Every structure is written in structure tokens, then in C-alpha cells.
CSV table of C-alpha atoms in Angstrom, one decimal:
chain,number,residue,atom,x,y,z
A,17,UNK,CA,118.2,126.6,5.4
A,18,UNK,CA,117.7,128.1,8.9
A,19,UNK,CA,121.0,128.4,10.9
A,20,UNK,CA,120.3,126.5,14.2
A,21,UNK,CA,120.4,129.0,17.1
A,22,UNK,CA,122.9,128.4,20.1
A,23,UNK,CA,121.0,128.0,23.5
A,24,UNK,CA,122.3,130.1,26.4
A,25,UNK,CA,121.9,130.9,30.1
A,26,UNK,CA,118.7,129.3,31.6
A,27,UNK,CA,117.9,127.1,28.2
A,28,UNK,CA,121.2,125.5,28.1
A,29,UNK,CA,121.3,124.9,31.9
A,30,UNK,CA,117.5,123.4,32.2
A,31,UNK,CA,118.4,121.1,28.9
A,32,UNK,CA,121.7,120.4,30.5
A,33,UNK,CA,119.2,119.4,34.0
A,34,UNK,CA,117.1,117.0,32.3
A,35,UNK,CA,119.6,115.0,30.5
A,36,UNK,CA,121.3,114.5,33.8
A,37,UNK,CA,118.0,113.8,35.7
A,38,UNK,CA,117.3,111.3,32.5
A,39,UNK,CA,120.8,109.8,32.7
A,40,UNK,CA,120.2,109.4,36.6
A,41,UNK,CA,117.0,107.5,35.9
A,42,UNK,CA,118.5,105.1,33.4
A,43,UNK,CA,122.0,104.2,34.5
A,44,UNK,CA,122.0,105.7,38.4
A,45,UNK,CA,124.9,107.8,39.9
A,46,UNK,CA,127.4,105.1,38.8
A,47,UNK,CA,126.5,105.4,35.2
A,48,UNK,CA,126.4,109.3,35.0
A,49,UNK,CA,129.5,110.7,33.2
A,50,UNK,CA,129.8,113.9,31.9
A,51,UNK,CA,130.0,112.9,28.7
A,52,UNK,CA,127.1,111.2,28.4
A,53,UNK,CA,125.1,114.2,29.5
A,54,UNK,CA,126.8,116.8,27.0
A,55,UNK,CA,125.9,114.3,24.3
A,56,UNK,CA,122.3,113.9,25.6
A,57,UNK,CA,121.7,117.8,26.3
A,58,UNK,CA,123.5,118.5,22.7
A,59,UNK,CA,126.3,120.6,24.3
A,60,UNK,CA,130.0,119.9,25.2
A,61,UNK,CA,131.4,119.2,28.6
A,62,UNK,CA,132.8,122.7,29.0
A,63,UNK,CA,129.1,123.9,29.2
A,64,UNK,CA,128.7,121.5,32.0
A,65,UNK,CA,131.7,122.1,34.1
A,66,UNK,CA,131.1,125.9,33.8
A,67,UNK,CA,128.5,125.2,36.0
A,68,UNK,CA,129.1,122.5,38.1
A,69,UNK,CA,132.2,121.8,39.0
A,70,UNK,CA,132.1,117.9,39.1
A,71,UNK,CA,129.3,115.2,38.5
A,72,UNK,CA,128.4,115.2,42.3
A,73,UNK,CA,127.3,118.6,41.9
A,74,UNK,CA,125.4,118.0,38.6
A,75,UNK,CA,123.9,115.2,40.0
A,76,UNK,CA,122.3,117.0,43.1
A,77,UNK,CA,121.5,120.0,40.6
A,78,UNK,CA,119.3,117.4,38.7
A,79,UNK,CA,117.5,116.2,41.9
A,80,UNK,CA,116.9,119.5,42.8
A,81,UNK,CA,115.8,120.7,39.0
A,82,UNK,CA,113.3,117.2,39.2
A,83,UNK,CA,111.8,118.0,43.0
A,84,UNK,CA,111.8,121.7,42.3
A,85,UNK,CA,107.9,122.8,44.0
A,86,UNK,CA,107.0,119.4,44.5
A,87,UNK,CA,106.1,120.0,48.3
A,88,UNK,CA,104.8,123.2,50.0
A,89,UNK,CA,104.5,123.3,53.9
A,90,UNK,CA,101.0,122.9,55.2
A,91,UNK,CA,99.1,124.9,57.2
A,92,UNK,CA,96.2,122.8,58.9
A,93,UNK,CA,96.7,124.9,61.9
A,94,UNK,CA,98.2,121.9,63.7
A,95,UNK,CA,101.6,120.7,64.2
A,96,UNK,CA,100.4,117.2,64.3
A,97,UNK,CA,98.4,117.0,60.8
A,98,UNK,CA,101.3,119.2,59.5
A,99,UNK,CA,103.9,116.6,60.1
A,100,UNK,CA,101.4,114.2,59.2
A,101,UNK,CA,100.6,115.6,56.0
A,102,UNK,CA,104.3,117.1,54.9
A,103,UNK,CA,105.8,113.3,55.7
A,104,UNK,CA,102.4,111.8,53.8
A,105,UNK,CA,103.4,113.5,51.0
A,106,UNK,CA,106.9,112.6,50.5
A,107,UNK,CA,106.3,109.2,51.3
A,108,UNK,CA,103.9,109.0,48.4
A,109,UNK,CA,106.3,110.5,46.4
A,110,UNK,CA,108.9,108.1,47.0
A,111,UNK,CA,108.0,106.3,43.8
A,112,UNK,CA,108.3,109.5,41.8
A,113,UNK,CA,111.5,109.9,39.8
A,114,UNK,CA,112.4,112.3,41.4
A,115,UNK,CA,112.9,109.5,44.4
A,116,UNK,CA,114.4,107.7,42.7
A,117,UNK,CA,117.2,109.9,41.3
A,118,UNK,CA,117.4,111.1,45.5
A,119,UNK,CA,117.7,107.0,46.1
A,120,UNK,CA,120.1,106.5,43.4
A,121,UNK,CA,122.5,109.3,44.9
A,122,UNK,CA,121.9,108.3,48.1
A,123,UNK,CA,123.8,104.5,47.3
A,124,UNK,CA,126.6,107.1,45.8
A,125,UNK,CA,127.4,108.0,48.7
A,126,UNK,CA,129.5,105.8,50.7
A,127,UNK,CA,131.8,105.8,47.6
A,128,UNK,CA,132.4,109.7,47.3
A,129,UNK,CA,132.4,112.0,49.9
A,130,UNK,CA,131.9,115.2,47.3
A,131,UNK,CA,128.6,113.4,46.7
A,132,UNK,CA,127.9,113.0,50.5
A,133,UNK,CA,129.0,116.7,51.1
A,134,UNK,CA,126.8,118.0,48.0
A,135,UNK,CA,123.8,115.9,49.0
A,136,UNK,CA,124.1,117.1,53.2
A,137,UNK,CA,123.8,120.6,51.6
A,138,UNK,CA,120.9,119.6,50.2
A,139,UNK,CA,119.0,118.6,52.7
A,140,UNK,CA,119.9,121.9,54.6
A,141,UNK,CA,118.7,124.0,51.9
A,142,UNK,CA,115.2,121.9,50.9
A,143,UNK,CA,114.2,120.3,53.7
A,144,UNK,CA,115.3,121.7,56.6
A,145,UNK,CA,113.4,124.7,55.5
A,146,UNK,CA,109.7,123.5,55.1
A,147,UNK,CA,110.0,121.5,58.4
A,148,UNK,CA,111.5,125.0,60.3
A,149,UNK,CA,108.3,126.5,58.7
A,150,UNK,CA,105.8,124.4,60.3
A,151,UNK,CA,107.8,124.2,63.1
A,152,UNK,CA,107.5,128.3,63.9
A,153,UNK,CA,104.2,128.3,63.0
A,154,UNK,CA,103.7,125.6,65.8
A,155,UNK,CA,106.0,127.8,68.4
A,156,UNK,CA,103.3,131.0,67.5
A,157,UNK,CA,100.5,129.2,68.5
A,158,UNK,CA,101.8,127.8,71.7
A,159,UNK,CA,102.3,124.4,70.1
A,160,UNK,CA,105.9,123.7,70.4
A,161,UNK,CA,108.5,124.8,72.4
A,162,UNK,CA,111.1,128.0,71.3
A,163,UNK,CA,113.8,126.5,69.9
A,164,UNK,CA,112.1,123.7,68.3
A,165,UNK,CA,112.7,125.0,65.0
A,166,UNK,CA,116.7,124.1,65.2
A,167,UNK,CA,117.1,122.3,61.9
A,168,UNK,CA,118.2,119.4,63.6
A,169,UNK,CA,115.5,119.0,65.6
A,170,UNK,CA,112.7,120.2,63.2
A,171,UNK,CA,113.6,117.9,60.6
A,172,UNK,CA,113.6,114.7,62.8
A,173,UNK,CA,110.3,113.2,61.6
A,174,UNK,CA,112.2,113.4,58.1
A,175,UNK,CA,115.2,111.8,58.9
A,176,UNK,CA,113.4,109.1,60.6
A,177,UNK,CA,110.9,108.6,57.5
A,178,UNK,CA,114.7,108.6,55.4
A,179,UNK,CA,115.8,105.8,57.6
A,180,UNK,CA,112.8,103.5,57.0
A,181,UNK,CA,113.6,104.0,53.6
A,182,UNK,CA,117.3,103.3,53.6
A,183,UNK,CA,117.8,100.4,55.8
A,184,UNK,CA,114.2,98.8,55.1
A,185,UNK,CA,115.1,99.3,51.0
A,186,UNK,CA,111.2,100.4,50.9
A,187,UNK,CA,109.6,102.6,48.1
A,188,UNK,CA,107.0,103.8,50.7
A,189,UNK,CA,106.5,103.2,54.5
A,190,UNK,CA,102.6,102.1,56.0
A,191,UNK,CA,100.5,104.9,57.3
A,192,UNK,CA,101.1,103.7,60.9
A,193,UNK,CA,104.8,104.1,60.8
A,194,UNK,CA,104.4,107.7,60.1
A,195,UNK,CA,101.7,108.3,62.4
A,196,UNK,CA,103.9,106.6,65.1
A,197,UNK,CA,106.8,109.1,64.1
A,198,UNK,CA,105.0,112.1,64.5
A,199,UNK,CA,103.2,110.7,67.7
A,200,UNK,CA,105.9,109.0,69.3
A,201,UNK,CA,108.7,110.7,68.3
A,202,UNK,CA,108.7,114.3,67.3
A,203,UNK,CA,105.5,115.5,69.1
A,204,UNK,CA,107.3,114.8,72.3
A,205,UNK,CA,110.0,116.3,71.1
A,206,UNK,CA,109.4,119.6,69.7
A,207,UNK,CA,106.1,120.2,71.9
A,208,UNK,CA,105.6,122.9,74.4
């Protein structure tokens, strides 16, 4: 009888991953222990804590393991169908588990501000990139002002697409709503 081998490294982490991002699916950020995740990815709660250093971070870790090259930054050569585009395609994706893990933390959060703290990195790390992208891009051709690409200003059409999800409690927003973000809102905003 073959001796089962011990996994290691990037095995035991992506198993570790996917049993959290499965535990987040079924039972939600309340319902994720440790425990339950060691005894899902076959492992013990050392291997876990090794890693991350409490469930907030495991949590965001299986977000991030879930979302991982979901989204690239266009590049229609426009700042408008770039926004347009980018925000079309995370509002379509907000029925995707991955969404709903990122809406399951996102209740957590009032609760625990490690949670809050871990998710806020988050969104400076993922997000805030993509949108900075398009947003130099824009600045090079003369279609938005130096500057724009601030992360707080770049990512604006994203935090207002967030909002419509969070205090609307919708899975995905009308076509209009996002054409009147990028039109209304961050056009005039981060234009030249």
C-alpha cells in the first residue's frame, strides 16, 4: 500500500484556498472557522495560521485566490468605453462566486475591523490598479487630466458601482446606471 504523500508549499496553500473560498460560499464569513477549513483542506490549523494570521486574512486570501485574472484592463483606446467596459464586466460578474464571497465579507465587516482593514488592502492592491491603468493611458492620449490616476480618484466609477450594490442589496445594476457613472460622474472628473 502506497504511503500517502504530504502536500507542501503552493499545493497545500491552493487546497488550503479553495476550502476556504468553499466554506465562504456555503456558510458566509460568520460561518468560516479555522477549523472547518483544516478539516475540509485535509490539513491542521497550524498549516493555516502559518500563513495567515487570522480568518480575516484567510478570508480575503480566498477572494483573492477565486477573482485571481478574472478582469484585465481594456484598451479600446477610449477612456469612456474603458470605464464602460471594465465596470460592464464586474457588474456581470457580480453573480459569480467569487461576488459572492467579496459580498459575504463585505457584511463582515461592520463587526471586525481586521476584516475591514484586510478587505481596504484589497481594494488598493486589485482594483485600484486596473482603474490607474486605464486612467494613464487616458492622461497619454490627452484624455484626462495629470493626476487623474490618484487611486482615489481613478477608482471612483468603482466605488460608486460598490455602492449601488451595497445599499441597493442588488446582484447587478441596469446598463444605464453605469453609463450614467461613467458619463455623469467620472468623465467630468478625471477629464482633461
Amino acid at each position: 500500500m502506497a504511503e500517502k504523500t504530504r502536500r507542501r508549499g503552493a499545493e497545500l496553500e491552493a487546497a488550503i484556498l479553495r476550502a476556504a473560498a468553499d466554506e465562504l460560499a456555503e456558510a458566509g464569513y460568520p460561518g468560516l472557522t479555522m477549523e472547518r477549513v483544516a478539516q475540509r483542506a485535509g490539513t491542521n490549523k497550524n498549516a493555516i495560521y502559518r500563513r495567515w494570521p487570522n480568518r480575516a486574512a484567510l478570508g480575503v486570501a480566498a477572494y483573492r485566490h477565486v477573482a485571481a485574472d478574472r478582469l484585465t484592463p481594456p484598451d479600446t483606446g477610449s477612456l469612456r468605453e474603458d470605464a464602460l467596459t471594465l465596470l460592464r464586466a464586474i457588474n456581470c460578474g457580480q453573480s459569480s462566486p467569487a461576488a459572492r464571497i467579496l459580498r459575504g465579507l463585505l457584511t463582515g465587516v461592520g463587526d471586525e475591523p481586521e476584516l475591514r482593514e484586510q478587505l481596504h488592502e484589497q481594494a488598493a492592491e486589485g482594483g485600484a490598479k486596473m482603474w490607474a491603468e486605464i486612467v494613464e493611458r487616458a492622461v497619454a492620449r490627452g484624455e484626462a487630466r495629470p493626476g487623474a490616476s490618484n487611486p482615489r480618484v481613478a477608482t471612483v466609477a468603482l466605488v460608486l458601482l460598490r455602492n449601488e450594490f451595497l445599499t441597493r442589496g442588488l446582484t447587478t445594476v441596469d446598463d444605464d446606471v453605469l453609463v450614467e457613472i461613467v458619463d455623469e460622474v467620472y468623465l467630468p472628473l478625471v477629464g482633461a
